[in-house]
Amino acid sequence: MQGTAVAPLLMLPGLLCDARMFAAQRDRFPNAVAIDGFGEVDDLVKMARIALDAAPPRISLLGHSMGGRVALEMMRLAPDRIERLALVSTGVHERRPGEAPKRHALLQLGRTWGAETLVDHWLPGMVAPDRADDMALIGPLHEMCVDAGVDTFAAQIAALLGRPEVASLLPTIRCPTLVMVGTEDAWSPPAQHEQIAAAIPGAGLRVIPGAGHMLPAEAPDAVNDAIADWLALRPYTDPVSDR
């Protein structure tokens, strides 16, 4: 973007995750900032306000998983502050039948047996099947999620189960938007992201081969290249309908 400074990159992590999720992105983009988890906050709108309070006046905003939903709440609250938006491994659907019992069953497992057992059951399904035994990947992710703890899991699933309707927000977004997902994401699959990208005017879709839900850690080079391309896009100064 010749002659125009790009708004600082702010990254939002997902459920049980913190700034460690974006270690590779922070190496590639050293001026980027990652919110270091949302702790025991049990409301997505509250998370959005926390992130806005910590952010510079204008931002390039990337949200991963639950962080994507937080990013959309930030867009709803302060669209004028968001120069560009990236939604990674996320969703916009409302609560689905059977979702609450599944989340609460995991919570009960954690309450009974501790955070390690909870993460042992939850984490393997969050990566591509052929990476589930890759300890170079799984080890750091496991440590990060266990460090978050059961109380954080409880608060954050309450936030997710109480999520606001957001699908109607998508057609109102008027900034360069990247939607990104891994081909092996079983939790938020590519078809879901195709629908998100189709609903946002001018959005681009990037599907990363061989990666699951923990995309920033599983495919850091491909994710970083996609981020670089997105940061190079010219901010919208005219209506999308006229582009």
Tab-separated table of C-alpha atoms in Angstrom:
chain	number	residue	atom	x	y	z
A	1	MET	CA	0.000	0.000	0.000
A	2	GLN	CA	2.088	2.854	-1.263
A	3	GLY	CA	1.879	6.037	0.750
A	4	THR	CA	-0.589	4.650	3.285
A	5	ALA	CA	0.288	3.236	6.694
A	6	VAL	CA	-1.507	0.000	7.493
A	7	ALA	CA	-3.437	0.006	10.745
A	8	PRO	CA	-1.704	-2.102	13.441
A	9	LEU	CA	-2.521	-5.803	13.474
A	10	LEU	CA	-4.481	-7.002	16.517
A	11	MET	CA	-5.093	-10.765	16.891
A	12	LEU	CA	-7.742	-12.402	19.071
A	13	PRO	CA	-7.381	-16.017	20.268
A	14	GLY	CA	-10.069	-18.645	20.662
A	15	LEU	CA	-11.379	-20.944	23.364
A	16	LEU	CA	-8.694	-21.899	25.927
A	17	CYS	CA	-6.083	-20.097	23.851
A	18	ASP	CA	-3.872	-17.073	24.446
A	19	ALA	CA	-1.189	-15.113	22.608
A	20	ARG	CA	0.892	-18.273	22.208
A	21	MET	CA	-1.479	-19.361	19.427
A	22	PHE	CA	-0.016	-16.567	17.292
A	23	ALA	CA	3.697	-17.154	17.998
A	24	ALA	CA	4.503	-17.649	14.311
A	25	GLN	CA	2.453	-14.620	13.281
A	26	ARG	CA	4.180	-12.415	15.845
A	27	ASP	CA	7.547	-13.569	14.483
A	28	ARG	CA	6.546	-12.642	10.920
A	29	PHE	CA	4.767	-9.398	11.915
A	30	PRO	CA	6.758	-8.097	14.896
A	31	ASN	CA	4.589	-5.014	15.379
A	32	ALA	CA	1.447	-7.126	15.752
A	33	VAL	CA	-0.252	-7.456	19.125
A	34	ALA	CA	-2.180	-10.496	20.372
A	35	ILE	CA	-4.712	-10.370	23.178
A	36	ASP	CA	-3.333	-12.817	25.755
A	37	GLY	CA	-6.573	-14.741	26.218
A	38	PHE	CA	-9.916	-13.630	27.626
A	39	GLY	CA	-9.703	-15.546	30.906
A	40	GLU	CA	-12.921	-16.023	32.838
A	41	VAL	CA	-15.006	-13.507	30.870
A	42	ASP	CA	-18.366	-15.120	30.102
A	43	ASP	CA	-19.773	-12.761	27.470
A	44	LEU	CA	-18.578	-12.128	23.899
A	45	VAL	CA	-19.609	-8.485	23.958
A	46	LYS	CA	-17.598	-7.935	27.145
A	47	MET	CA	-14.634	-9.586	25.439
A	48	ALA	CA	-15.089	-7.213	22.503
A	49	ARG	CA	-15.072	-4.187	24.797
A	50	ILE	CA	-11.921	-5.440	26.537
A	51	ALA	CA	-10.166	-5.813	23.178
A	52	LEU	CA	-11.335	-2.384	21.992
A	53	ASP	CA	-10.092	-0.789	25.200
A	54	ALA	CA	-6.667	-2.371	24.623
A	55	ALA	CA	-6.499	-1.514	20.915
A	56	PRO	CA	-5.108	1.512	19.102
A	57	PRO	CA	-7.669	3.904	17.588
A	58	ARG	CA	-7.645	2.076	14.242
A	59	ILE	CA	-6.781	-1.585	13.718
A	60	SER	CA	-6.339	-4.448	11.310
A	61	LEU	CA	-8.325	-7.077	13.210
A	62	LEU	CA	-7.863	-10.847	13.052
A	63	GLY	CA	-9.919	-13.262	15.115
A	64	HIS	CA	-9.349	-17.008	15.352
A	65	SER	CA	-12.186	-19.372	16.356
A	66	MET	CA	-14.011	-17.763	19.307
A	67	GLY	CA	-11.836	-14.736	18.596
A	68	GLY	CA	-13.574	-14.426	15.230
A	69	ARG	CA	-16.902	-14.041	16.999
A	70	VAL	CA	-15.338	-11.450	19.311
A	71	ALA	CA	-14.002	-9.628	16.241
A	72	LEU	CA	-17.509	-9.453	14.798
A	73	GLU	CA	-18.819	-7.966	18.040
A	74	MET	CA	-16.048	-5.378	17.806
A	75	MET	CA	-17.164	-4.647	14.264
A	76	ARG	CA	-20.700	-4.177	15.524
A	77	LEU	CA	-19.578	-1.856	18.344
A	78	ALA	CA	-16.941	0.211	16.510
A	79	PRO	CA	-16.904	-0.317	12.733
A	80	ASP	CA	-15.099	2.986	12.199
A	81	ARG	CA	-12.066	1.676	14.112
A	82	ILE	CA	-11.579	-1.464	12.019
A	83	GLU	CA	-9.649	-0.870	8.798
A	84	ARG	CA	-9.713	-4.523	7.751
A	85	LEU	CA	-11.024	-7.804	9.151
A	86	ALA	CA	-9.812	-11.425	9.079
A	87	LEU	CA	-12.056	-14.257	10.285
A	88	VAL	CA	-10.123	-17.496	10.787
A	89	SER	CA	-11.541	-20.941	11.645
A	90	THR	CA	-14.756	-19.507	13.017
A	91	GLY	CA	-18.537	-19.457	12.614
A	92	VAL	CA	-21.545	-17.167	12.553
A	93	HIS	CA	-24.341	-19.673	13.199
A	94	GLU	CA	-26.552	-19.481	16.261
A	95	ARG	CA	-26.541	-22.168	18.937
A	96	ARG	CA	-27.265	-25.563	17.433
A	97	PRO	CA	-29.335	-28.446	18.864
A	98	GLY	CA	-27.155	-30.638	21.047
A	99	GLU	CA	-24.330	-28.104	21.270
A	100	ALA	CA	-24.873	-27.201	24.924
A	101	PRO	CA	-24.898	-30.805	26.235
A	102	LYS	CA	-21.672	-31.597	24.387
A	103	ARG	CA	-19.913	-28.535	25.782
A	104	HIS	CA	-21.224	-29.176	29.285
A	105	ALA	CA	-20.116	-32.810	29.143
A	106	LEU	CA	-16.563	-31.643	28.474
A	107	LEU	CA	-16.848	-29.152	31.308
A	108	GLN	CA	-18.016	-31.874	33.684
A	109	LEU	CA	-15.075	-34.009	32.622
A	110	GLY	CA	-12.781	-31.134	33.528
A	111	ARG	CA	-14.543	-30.504	36.838
A	112	THR	CA	-14.173	-34.175	37.745
A	113	TRP	CA	-10.716	-35.034	36.441
A	114	GLY	CA	-8.979	-31.713	35.844
A	115	ALA	CA	-7.831	-29.557	32.956
A	116	GLU	CA	-5.377	-32.090	31.529
A	117	THR	CA	-8.103	-34.688	31.030
A	118	LEU	CA	-10.426	-32.098	29.499
A	119	VAL	CA	-7.741	-30.993	27.032
A	120	ASP	CA	-6.749	-34.614	26.295
A	121	HIS	CA	-10.296	-35.247	25.099
A	122	TRP	CA	-10.861	-31.929	23.327
A	123	LEU	CA	-7.607	-31.006	21.593
A	124	PRO	CA	-7.008	-33.950	19.193
A	125	GLY	CA	-10.193	-33.137	17.285
A	126	MET	CA	-9.058	-29.541	16.880
A	127	VAL	CA	-6.139	-30.395	14.575
A	128	ALA	CA	-5.884	-32.268	11.300
A	129	PRO	CA	-6.166	-36.030	11.906
A	130	ASP	CA	-2.639	-36.750	10.713
A	131	ARG	CA	-1.235	-34.174	13.188
A	132	ALA	CA	-2.928	-35.526	16.333
A	133	ASP	CA	0.251	-37.389	17.354
A	134	ASP	CA	2.668	-34.668	16.247
A	135	MET	CA	4.044	-33.611	19.612
A	136	ALA	CA	5.941	-30.653	18.147
A	137	LEU	CA	2.500	-29.224	17.379
A	138	ILE	CA	0.366	-30.780	20.119
A	139	GLY	CA	2.758	-30.263	23.025
A	140	PRO	CA	2.716	-26.439	23.053
A	141	LEU	CA	-1.016	-26.314	22.281
A	142	HIS	CA	-1.753	-28.749	25.110
A	143	GLU	CA	0.319	-26.737	27.570
A	144	MET	CA	-1.406	-23.495	26.561
A	145	CYS	CA	-4.901	-24.933	26.940
A	146	VAL	CA	-4.159	-26.646	30.266
A	147	ASP	CA	-2.717	-23.394	31.584
A	148	ALA	CA	-6.045	-21.686	30.808
A	149	GLY	CA	-7.825	-24.070	33.153
A	150	VAL	CA	-11.303	-25.396	33.763
A	151	ASP	CA	-12.792	-22.150	35.083
A	152	THR	CA	-11.761	-20.357	31.905
A	153	PHE	CA	-13.320	-23.125	29.839
A	154	ALA	CA	-16.546	-22.791	31.830
A	155	ALA	CA	-16.734	-19.029	31.339
A	156	GLN	CA	-15.865	-19.143	27.665
A	157	ILE	CA	-18.366	-21.864	26.758
A	158	ALA	CA	-21.003	-19.800	28.571
A	159	ALA	CA	-20.010	-16.892	26.327
A	160	LEU	CA	-20.241	-19.062	23.226
A	161	LEU	CA	-23.574	-20.599	24.180
A	162	GLY	CA	-24.961	-17.109	24.852
A	163	ARG	CA	-23.600	-15.635	21.634
A	164	PRO	CA	-25.578	-12.888	19.886
A	165	GLU	CA	-27.050	-13.321	16.420
A	166	VAL	CA	-24.377	-12.166	13.984
A	167	ALA	CA	-25.252	-13.437	10.495
A	168	SER	CA	-27.214	-10.267	9.729
A	169	LEU	CA	-24.112	-8.185	10.470
A	170	LEU	CA	-22.067	-9.726	7.662
A	171	PRO	CA	-23.654	-7.867	4.700
A	172	THR	CA	-23.014	-4.547	6.477
A	173	ILE	CA	-19.229	-5.030	6.699
A	174	ARG	CA	-17.432	-2.507	4.513
A	175	CYS	CA	-13.726	-3.201	4.815
A	176	PRO	CA	-11.225	-5.582	3.181
A	177	THR	CA	-12.103	-8.952	4.686
A	178	LEU	CA	-10.219	-12.245	4.664
A	179	VAL	CA	-11.986	-15.493	5.542
A	180	MET	CA	-9.590	-18.380	6.157
A	181	VAL	CA	-9.950	-22.064	7.063
A	182	GLY	CA	-8.081	-25.355	6.860
A	183	THR	CA	-9.330	-28.168	4.662
A	184	GLU	CA	-9.269	-30.560	7.637
A	185	ASP	CA	-11.176	-28.342	10.066
A	186	ALA	CA	-13.891	-30.656	11.399
A	187	TRP	CA	-15.180	-28.116	13.935
A	188	SER	CA	-15.714	-25.208	11.517
A	189	PRO	CA	-15.418	-26.727	8.033
A	190	PRO	CA	-14.637	-25.004	4.736
A	191	ALA	CA	-18.296	-24.964	3.591
A	192	GLN	CA	-19.124	-22.844	6.621
A	193	HIS	CA	-16.472	-20.324	5.623
A	194	GLU	CA	-17.648	-20.269	2.018
A	195	GLN	CA	-21.011	-19.071	3.341
A	196	ILE	CA	-19.368	-16.432	5.530
A	197	ALA	CA	-17.271	-15.097	2.653
A	198	ALA	CA	-20.281	-15.043	0.344
A	199	ALA	CA	-22.229	-12.931	2.857
A	200	ILE	CA	-19.567	-10.216	3.247
A	201	PRO	CA	-19.278	-7.835	0.276
A	202	GLY	CA	-15.918	-8.235	-1.436
A	203	ALA	CA	-14.548	-10.804	1.047
A	204	GLY	CA	-11.766	-13.141	-0.025
A	205	LEU	CA	-11.632	-16.808	0.962
A	206	ARG	CA	-8.382	-18.681	1.607
A	207	VAL	CA	-8.565	-22.458	2.202
A	208	ILE	CA	-5.318	-23.934	3.557
A	209	PRO	CA	-4.619	-27.551	2.542
A	210	GLY	CA	-3.971	-30.142	5.238
A	211	ALA	CA	-4.718	-27.962	8.267
A	212	GLY	CA	-7.349	-28.282	10.986
A	213	HIS	CA	-8.971	-25.867	13.417
A	214	MET	CA	-5.742	-24.712	15.071
A	215	LEU	CA	-4.778	-23.167	11.755
A	216	PRO	CA	-2.324	-20.420	12.870
A	217	ALA	CA	-0.166	-23.062	14.584
A	218	GLU	CA	-0.698	-25.894	12.082
A	219	ALA	CA	0.137	-23.994	8.888
A	220	PRO	CA	2.020	-20.875	9.974
A	221	ASP	CA	3.712	-20.112	6.661
A	222	ALA	CA	0.505	-20.326	4.626
A	223	VAL	CA	-1.397	-18.313	7.217
A	224	ASN	CA	1.312	-15.659	7.332
A	225	ASP	CA	1.346	-15.366	3.544
A	226	ALA	CA	-2.428	-14.900	3.542
A	227	ILE	CA	-2.155	-12.244	6.247
A	228	ALA	CA	0.535	-10.406	4.272
A	229	ASP	CA	-1.693	-10.366	1.183
A	230	TRP	CA	-4.638	-9.118	3.258
A	231	LEU	CA	-2.562	-6.354	4.860
A	232	ALA	CA	-1.547	-5.218	1.379
A	233	LEU	CA	-5.146	-4.638	0.297
A	234	ARG	CA	-6.200	-1.012	-0.144
A	235	PRO	CA	-8.720	0.116	2.497
A	236	TYR	CA	-12.153	0.835	1.099
A	237	THR	CA	-12.783	4.522	0.533
A	238	ASP	CA	-15.817	4.100	-1.694
A	239	PRO	CA	-18.930	1.942	-1.432
A	240	VAL	CA	-18.330	-1.728	-2.176
A	241	SER	CA	-21.194	-1.627	-4.664
A	242	ASP	CA	-19.193	0.849	-6.776
A	243	ARG	CA	-15.974	-1.193	-6.798
